[in-house]
């Protein structure tokens, strides 16, 4: 798989979701648009190492409040949340909608979480 990273001026971050969903099964080239807006230290820490047994709050976009809501329903570890992301076939829009509707995540939290898990998948799966 070839990964191409384009800078902020190339396209807005929402293009990452549309492009990745459209080409991930049909192509060996994945185009990632790096806006740096979503890349916090927490995000960088999460995507650069194996998931292991990290708590749900280690995932970018998941704060203590949202993490408590998720943990109350059994999503207490990052790998369990990743499982839900994979069940939704790595479709960021569907995953974001699930987080917002089921757990009250903000659009920003849902997007950051989905992008974090998507990038982790590209790095480790």
CSV table of N, CA and C in Angstrom, one decimal:
chain,number,residue,atom,x,y,z
A,1,UNK,N,0.9,-1.2,0.0
A,1,UNK,CA,0.0,0.0,0.0
A,1,UNK,C,0.9,1.2,0.0
A,2,UNK,N,0.6,2.2,-0.8
A,2,UNK,CA,1.3,3.4,-0.9
A,2,UNK,C,0.4,4.5,-0.2
A,3,UNK,N,1.0,5.3,0.7
A,3,UNK,CA,0.3,6.3,1.4
A,3,UNK,C,0.9,7.7,0.9
A,4,UNK,N,0.1,8.5,0.5
A,4,UNK,CA,0.5,9.9,0.0
A,4,UNK,C,-0.1,10.9,1.0
A,5,UNK,N,0.8,11.7,1.6
A,5,UNK,CA,0.3,12.7,2.5
A,5,UNK,C,0.4,14.1,1.9
A,6,UNK,N,-0.7,14.7,1.7
A,6,UNK,CA,-0.7,16.1,1.2
A,6,UNK,C,-0.9,17.1,2.3
A,7,UNK,N,-0.4,18.3,2.0
A,7,UNK,CA,-0.4,19.3,3.1
A,7,UNK,C,-1.8,20.0,3.2
A,8,UNK,N,-1.9,20.9,4.1
A,8,UNK,CA,-3.2,21.5,4.5
A,8,UNK,C,-3.9,22.2,3.3
A,9,UNK,N,-3.1,22.8,2.4
A,9,UNK,CA,-3.7,23.6,1.3
A,9,UNK,C,-4.3,22.7,0.3
A,10,UNK,N,-4.0,21.4,0.3
A,10,UNK,CA,-4.5,20.5,-0.8
A,10,UNK,C,-6.0,20.2,-0.7
A,11,UNK,N,-6.5,20.1,0.5
A,11,UNK,CA,-8.0,19.8,0.7
A,11,UNK,C,-8.4,19.9,2.1
A,12,UNK,N,-9.6,20.1,2.4
A,12,UNK,CA,-10.1,20.1,3.8
A,12,UNK,C,-10.1,18.7,4.4
A,13,UNK,N,-10.1,18.6,5.7
A,13,UNK,CA,-10.0,17.3,6.4
A,13,UNK,C,-11.2,16.4,6.1
A,14,UNK,N,-12.4,16.9,5.8
A,14,UNK,CA,-13.5,16.0,5.5
A,14,UNK,C,-13.3,15.2,4.3
A,15,UNK,N,-12.4,15.6,3.4
A,15,UNK,CA,-12.0,14.9,2.2
A,15,UNK,C,-11.4,13.6,2.6
A,16,UNK,N,-10.6,13.5,3.7
A,16,UNK,CA,-10.0,12.3,4.1
A,16,UNK,C,-11.0,11.2,4.3
A,17,UNK,N,-12.1,11.5,4.9
A,17,UNK,CA,-13.1,10.5,5.2
A,17,UNK,C,-13.7,10.0,3.9
A,18,UNK,N,-14.1,10.9,3.0
A,18,UNK,CA,-14.7,10.5,1.7
A,18,UNK,C,-13.8,9.7,0.9
A,19,UNK,N,-12.6,10.2,0.8
A,19,UNK,CA,-11.6,9.5,-0.1
A,19,UNK,C,-11.2,8.1,0.5
A,20,UNK,N,-11.0,8.1,1.8
A,20,UNK,CA,-10.6,6.8,2.4
A,20,UNK,C,-11.7,5.7,2.2
A,21,UNK,N,-13.0,6.2,2.5
A,21,UNK,CA,-14.1,5.2,2.3
A,21,UNK,C,-14.2,4.8,0.9
A,22,UNK,N,-14.0,5.7,-0.1
A,22,UNK,CA,-14.2,5.3,-1.5
A,22,UNK,C,-13.1,4.4,-2.1
A,23,UNK,N,-11.8,4.6,-1.6
A,23,UNK,CA,-10.8,3.9,-2.3
A,23,UNK,C,-10.1,2.8,-1.5
A,24,UNK,N,-10.5,2.6,-0.2
A,24,UNK,CA,-9.7,1.7,0.6
A,24,UNK,C,-9.9,0.2,0.1
A,25,UNK,N,-11.0,-0.2,-0.4
A,25,UNK,CA,-11.1,-1.5,-0.9
A,25,UNK,C,-10.7,-1.7,-2.4
A,26,UNK,N,-10.8,-0.6,-3.1
A,26,UNK,CA,-10.6,-0.7,-4.6
A,26,UNK,C,-9.2,-0.3,-5.0
A,27,UNK,N,-8.3,0.2,-4.2
A,27,UNK,CA,-7.1,0.7,-4.6
A,27,UNK,C,-6.0,0.4,-3.7
A,28,UNK,N,-4.7,0.5,-4.1
A,28,UNK,CA,-3.6,0.3,-3.3
A,28,UNK,C,-3.0,1.6,-2.9
A,29,UNK,N,-3.6,2.7,-3.3
A,29,UNK,CA,-3.1,4.1,-3.0
A,29,UNK,C,-4.1,4.7,-2.0
A,30,UNK,N,-3.6,5.2,-0.9
A,30,UNK,CA,-4.5,5.9,0.1
A,30,UNK,C,-4.0,7.3,0.1
A,31,UNK,N,-4.8,8.2,-0.1
A,31,UNK,CA,-4.4,9.6,0.0
A,31,UNK,C,-4.9,10.2,1.3
A,32,UNK,N,-4.0,10.7,2.1
A,32,UNK,CA,-4.4,11.3,3.3
A,32,UNK,C,-4.1,12.8,3.2
A,33,UNK,N,-5.0,13.6,3.7
A,33,UNK,CA,-4.9,15.1,3.7
A,33,UNK,C,-4.6,15.5,5.1
A,34,UNK,N,-3.4,16.0,5.3
A,34,UNK,CA,-2.9,16.4,6.6
A,34,UNK,C,-3.3,17.8,6.9
A,35,UNK,N,-4.2,18.1,7.8
A,35,UNK,CA,-4.6,19.5,8.1
A,35,UNK,C,-3.9,19.9,9.4
A,36,UNK,N,-3.3,19.0,10.1
A,36,UNK,CA,-2.7,19.2,11.4
A,36,UNK,C,-3.6,19.8,12.4
A,37,UNK,N,-4.9,20.1,12.1
A,37,UNK,CA,-5.8,20.6,13.0
A,37,UNK,C,-6.3,19.5,14.0
A,38,UNK,N,-6.3,18.3,13.5
A,38,UNK,CA,-6.8,17.2,14.3
A,38,UNK,C,-5.7,16.5,15.1
A,39,UNK,N,-4.4,16.8,14.8
A,39,UNK,CA,-3.3,16.1,15.4
A,39,UNK,C,-2.8,16.7,16.7
A,40,UNK,N,-3.5,16.4,17.7
A,40,UNK,CA,-3.0,16.8,19.1
A,40,UNK,C,-1.9,15.8,19.5
A,41,UNK,N,-1.3,16.1,20.7
A,41,UNK,CA,-0.3,15.2,21.2
A,41,UNK,C,-0.9,13.9,21.6
A,42,UNK,N,-2.2,13.9,22.1
A,42,UNK,CA,-2.9,12.7,22.4
A,42,UNK,C,-3.1,11.9,21.1
A,43,UNK,N,-3.5,12.5,20.1
A,43,UNK,CA,-3.7,11.8,18.8
A,43,UNK,C,-2.4,11.2,18.3
A,44,UNK,N,-1.3,12.0,18.3
A,44,UNK,CA,0.0,11.5,17.9
A,44,UNK,C,0.5,10.3,18.7
A,45,UNK,N,0.3,10.4,20.0
A,45,UNK,CA,0.7,9.3,20.9
A,45,UNK,C,-0.1,8.0,20.6
A,46,UNK,N,-1.4,8.1,20.3
A,46,UNK,CA,-2.2,7.0,20.1
A,46,UNK,C,-1.8,6.3,18.7
A,47,UNK,N,-1.7,7.1,17.7
A,47,UNK,CA,-1.5,6.5,16.4
A,47,UNK,C,-0.1,6.0,16.1
A,48,UNK,N,0.9,6.3,17.0
A,48,UNK,CA,2.3,5.9,16.7
A,48,UNK,C,2.7,4.6,17.5
A,49,UNK,N,1.8,4.0,18.2
A,49,UNK,CA,2.2,2.8,18.9
A,49,UNK,C,1.1,1.8,19.0
A,50,UNK,N,1.4,0.5,19.2
A,50,UNK,CA,0.3,-0.5,19.3
A,50,UNK,C,-0.7,-0.1,20.4
A,51,UNK,N,-1.9,-0.6,20.2
A,51,UNK,CA,-3.0,-0.2,21.1
A,51,UNK,C,-2.9,-0.9,22.5
A,52,UNK,N,-2.5,-2.2,22.5
A,52,UNK,CA,-2.4,-2.9,23.7
A,52,UNK,C,-3.7,-2.8,24.6
A,53,UNK,N,-3.5,-2.5,25.8
A,53,UNK,CA,-4.7,-2.4,26.7
A,53,UNK,C,-5.0,-1.0,27.2
A,54,UNK,N,-4.9,-0.1,26.2
A,54,UNK,CA,-5.1,1.3,26.6
A,54,UNK,C,-6.5,1.6,27.0
A,55,UNK,N,-6.7,2.5,27.9
A,55,UNK,CA,-8.1,2.9,28.3
A,55,UNK,C,-8.8,3.7,27.1
A,56,UNK,N,-10.1,3.7,27.2
A,56,UNK,CA,-10.9,4.4,26.2
A,56,UNK,C,-10.5,5.9,26.0
A,57,UNK,N,-10.1,6.5,27.1
A,57,UNK,CA,-9.7,7.9,27.1
A,57,UNK,C,-8.4,8.1,26.4
A,58,UNK,N,-7.7,7.1,26.1
A,58,UNK,CA,-6.4,7.3,25.3
A,58,UNK,C,-6.7,7.6,23.9
A,59,UNK,N,-7.9,7.4,23.4
A,59,UNK,CA,-8.2,7.6,22.0
A,59,UNK,C,-8.5,9.1,21.9
A,60,UNK,N,-7.9,9.7,20.9
A,60,UNK,CA,-8.1,11.2,20.6
A,60,UNK,C,-9.6,11.4,20.4
A,61,UNK,N,-10.1,12.5,21.0
A,61,UNK,CA,-11.5,12.8,20.9
A,61,UNK,C,-12.4,12.3,22.0
A,62,UNK,N,-11.8,11.4,22.8
A,62,UNK,CA,-12.6,10.8,23.9
A,62,UNK,C,-12.1,11.4,25.2
A,63,UNK,N,-12.9,12.4,25.8
A,63,UNK,CA,-12.5,13.0,27.0
A,63,UNK,C,-13.1,12.1,28.2
A,64,UNK,N,-12.9,12.6,29.4
A,64,UNK,CA,-13.3,11.8,30.6
A,64,UNK,C,-14.8,11.6,30.6
A,65,UNK,N,-15.6,12.7,30.3
A,65,UNK,CA,-17.0,12.6,30.3
A,65,UNK,C,-17.5,11.6,29.2
A,66,UNK,N,-17.1,11.7,28.0
A,66,UNK,CA,-17.5,10.8,27.0
A,66,UNK,C,-17.0,9.4,27.3
A,67,UNK,N,-15.8,9.3,27.8
A,67,UNK,CA,-15.2,8.0,28.1
A,67,UNK,C,-16.0,7.3,29.2
A,68,UNK,N,-16.6,8.0,30.2
A,68,UNK,CA,-17.4,7.4,31.2
A,68,UNK,C,-18.7,6.9,30.6
A,69,UNK,N,-19.3,7.6,29.7
A,69,UNK,CA,-20.5,7.2,29.0
A,69,UNK,C,-20.3,5.9,28.2
A,70,UNK,N,-19.2,5.9,27.5
A,70,UNK,CA,-18.8,4.7,26.7
A,70,UNK,C,-18.5,3.5,27.6
A,71,UNK,N,-17.7,3.7,28.7
A,71,UNK,CA,-17.4,2.7,29.6
A,71,UNK,C,-18.6,2.1,30.3
A,72,UNK,N,-19.6,2.9,30.6
A,72,UNK,CA,-20.8,2.4,31.2
A,72,UNK,C,-21.5,1.4,30.3
A,73,UNK,N,-21.3,1.5,29.1
A,73,UNK,CA,-21.9,0.5,28.1
A,73,UNK,C,-21.0,-0.5,27.6
A,74,UNK,N,-19.8,-0.7,28.3
A,74,UNK,CA,-18.9,-1.8,28.0
A,74,UNK,C,-17.7,-1.4,27.1
A,75,UNK,N,-17.7,-0.2,26.7
A,75,UNK,CA,-16.5,0.3,25.8
A,75,UNK,C,-15.5,1.0,26.7
A,76,UNK,N,-14.8,0.2,27.6
A,76,UNK,CA,-13.9,0.7,28.5
A,76,UNK,C,-12.4,0.7,28.0
A,77,UNK,N,-12.2,0.0,26.9
A,77,UNK,CA,-10.8,-0.1,26.4
A,77,UNK,C,-10.8,0.4,24.9
A,78,UNK,N,-9.7,0.9,24.5
A,78,UNK,CA,-9.6,1.4,23.2
A,78,UNK,C,-9.8,0.3,22.1
A,79,UNK,N,-9.3,-0.9,22.4
A,79,UNK,CA,-9.5,-2.0,21.4
A,79,UNK,C,-11.0,-2.4,21.3
A,80,UNK,N,-11.8,-2.2,22.3
A,80,UNK,CA,-13.2,-2.4,22.1
A,80,UNK,C,-13.9,-1.4,21.2
A,81,UNK,N,-13.5,-0.1,21.4
A,81,UNK,CA,-14.0,0.9,20.5
A,81,UNK,C,-13.5,0.7,19.1
A,82,UNK,N,-12.3,0.2,18.9
A,82,UNK,CA,-11.7,-0.1,17.6
A,82,UNK,C,-12.6,-1.3,17.0
A,83,UNK,N,-13.0,-2.2,17.8
A,83,UNK,CA,-13.9,-3.3,17.3
A,83,UNK,C,-15.2,-2.7,16.7
A,84,UNK,N,-15.8,-1.7,17.4
A,84,UNK,CA,-17.0,-1.1,16.8
A,84,UNK,C,-16.7,-0.4,15.5
A,85,UNK,N,-15.6,0.3,15.4
A,85,UNK,CA,-15.1,1.0,14.2
A,85,UNK,C,-15.0,-0.1,13.1
A,86,UNK,N,-14.4,-1.2,13.4
A,86,UNK,CA,-14.2,-2.2,12.4
A,86,UNK,C,-15.5,-2.9,12.0
A,87,UNK,N,-16.5,-3.1,12.9
A,87,UNK,CA,-17.8,-3.6,12.6
A,87,UNK,C,-18.5,-2.7,11.6
A,88,UNK,N,-18.3,-1.4,11.7
A,88,UNK,CA,-18.8,-0.4,10.8
A,88,UNK,C,-18.0,-0.3,9.6
A,89,UNK,N,-17.1,-1.2,9.3
A,89,UNK,CA,-16.3,-1.3,8.1
A,89,UNK,C,-15.4,-0.1,7.9
A,90,UNK,N,-14.9,0.5,9.0
A,90,UNK,CA,-14.0,1.7,8.9
A,90,UNK,C,-14.7,2.8,8.2
A,91,UNK,N,-16.0,2.9,8.1
A,91,UNK,CA,-16.7,4.0,7.5
A,91,UNK,C,-16.8,5.1,8.5
A,92,UNK,N,-16.0,6.1,8.4
A,92,UNK,CA,-15.9,7.2,9.4
A,92,UNK,C,-17.3,7.9,9.6
A,93,UNK,N,-18.0,8.1,8.6
A,93,UNK,CA,-19.3,8.8,8.7
A,93,UNK,C,-20.3,8.0,9.6
A,94,UNK,N,-20.3,6.7,9.4
A,94,UNK,CA,-21.2,5.8,10.1
A,94,UNK,C,-20.7,5.8,11.6
A,95,UNK,N,-19.4,5.7,11.8
A,95,UNK,CA,-18.9,5.6,13.2
A,95,UNK,C,-19.2,6.9,13.9
A,96,UNK,N,-18.9,8.0,13.2
A,96,UNK,CA,-19.2,9.4,13.8
A,96,UNK,C,-20.7,9.5,14.2
A,97,UNK,N,-21.5,9.1,13.4
A,97,UNK,CA,-23.0,9.1,13.7
A,97,UNK,C,-23.3,8.3,14.9
A,98,UNK,N,-22.7,7.1,14.9
A,98,UNK,CA,-23.0,6.2,16.1
A,98,UNK,C,-22.5,6.9,17.4
A,99,UNK,N,-21.3,7.5,17.4
A,99,UNK,CA,-20.8,8.1,18.6
A,99,UNK,C,-21.7,9.3,19.0
A,100,UNK,N,-22.2,10.1,18.0
A,100,UNK,CA,-23.0,11.2,18.3
A,100,UNK,C,-24.4,10.8,18.8
A,101,UNK,N,-25.0,9.9,18.1
A,101,UNK,CA,-26.4,9.5,18.5
A,101,UNK,C,-26.4,8.7,19.7
A,102,UNK,N,-25.5,7.7,19.9
A,102,UNK,CA,-25.6,6.8,21.0
A,102,UNK,C,-25.0,7.4,22.3
A,103,UNK,N,-24.0,8.3,22.2
A,103,UNK,CA,-23.3,8.7,23.4
A,103,UNK,C,-23.2,10.2,23.5
A,104,UNK,N,-23.8,11.0,22.6
A,104,UNK,CA,-23.8,12.4,22.7
A,104,UNK,C,-22.5,13.1,22.4
A,105,UNK,N,-21.6,12.4,21.7
A,105,UNK,CA,-20.3,13.1,21.3
A,105,UNK,C,-20.6,14.3,20.4
A,106,UNK,N,-19.8,15.3,20.5
A,106,UNK,CA,-19.9,16.4,19.6
A,106,UNK,C,-19.3,16.0,18.3
A,107,UNK,N,-19.6,16.8,17.3
A,107,UNK,CA,-19.1,16.5,15.9
A,107,UNK,C,-17.6,16.5,15.9
A,108,UNK,N,-17.0,17.4,16.6
A,108,UNK,CA,-15.6,17.5,16.7
A,108,UNK,C,-15.0,16.3,17.3
A,109,UNK,N,-15.6,15.8,18.5
A,109,UNK,CA,-15.1,14.6,19.2
A,109,UNK,C,-15.2,13.4,18.3
A,110,UNK,N,-16.3,13.3,17.6
A,110,UNK,CA,-16.6,12.1,16.8
A,110,UNK,C,-15.6,12.1,15.6
A,111,UNK,N,-15.4,13.2,15.0
A,111,UNK,CA,-14.5,13.3,13.8
A,111,UNK,C,-13.1,13.0,14.3
A,112,UNK,N,-12.6,13.6,15.4
A,112,UNK,CA,-11.3,13.3,15.9
A,112,UNK,C,-11.1,11.9,16.2
A,113,UNK,N,-12.0,11.2,16.8
A,113,UNK,CA,-12.0,9.8,17.2
A,113,UNK,C,-11.9,9.0,16.0
A,114,UNK,N,-12.8,9.2,15.0
A,114,UNK,CA,-12.8,8.4,13.8
A,114,UNK,C,-11.5,8.5,13.0
A,115,UNK,N,-11.0,9.7,12.9
A,115,UNK,CA,-9.7,9.9,12.2
A,115,UNK,C,-8.5,9.2,12.9
A,116,UNK,N,-8.6,9.3,14.2
A,116,UNK,CA,-7.5,8.7,15.0
A,116,UNK,C,-7.5,7.1,14.8
A,117,UNK,N,-8.7,6.5,14.9
A,117,UNK,CA,-8.8,5.1,14.7
A,117,UNK,C,-8.5,4.7,13.2
A,118,UNK,N,-8.9,5.5,12.3
A,118,UNK,CA,-8.6,5.2,10.9
A,118,UNK,C,-7.1,5.3,10.6
A,119,UNK,N,-6.4,6.3,11.1
A,119,UNK,CA,-5.0,6.3,10.9
A,119,UNK,C,-4.3,5.2,11.7
A,120,UNK,N,-4.8,4.8,12.9
A,120,UNK,CA,-4.2,3.7,13.6
A,120,UNK,C,-4.3,2.4,12.7
A,121,UNK,N,-5.5,2.2,12.1
A,121,UNK,CA,-5.7,1.1,11.3
A,121,UNK,C,-4.7,1.0,10.1
A,122,UNK,N,-4.5,2.2,9.5
A,122,UNK,CA,-3.6,2.2,8.4
A,122,UNK,C,-2.2,1.9,8.8
A,123,UNK,N,-1.8,2.3,10.0
A,123,UNK,CA,-0.5,2.0,10.5
A,123,UNK,C,-0.3,0.6,11.0
A,124,UNK,N,-1.3,0.0,11.6
A,124,UNK,CA,-1.1,-1.3,12.3
A,124,UNK,C,-1.9,-2.5,11.7
A,125,UNK,N,-2.9,-2.3,10.8
A,125,UNK,CA,-3.6,-3.4,10.3
A,125,UNK,C,-3.2,-3.7,8.9
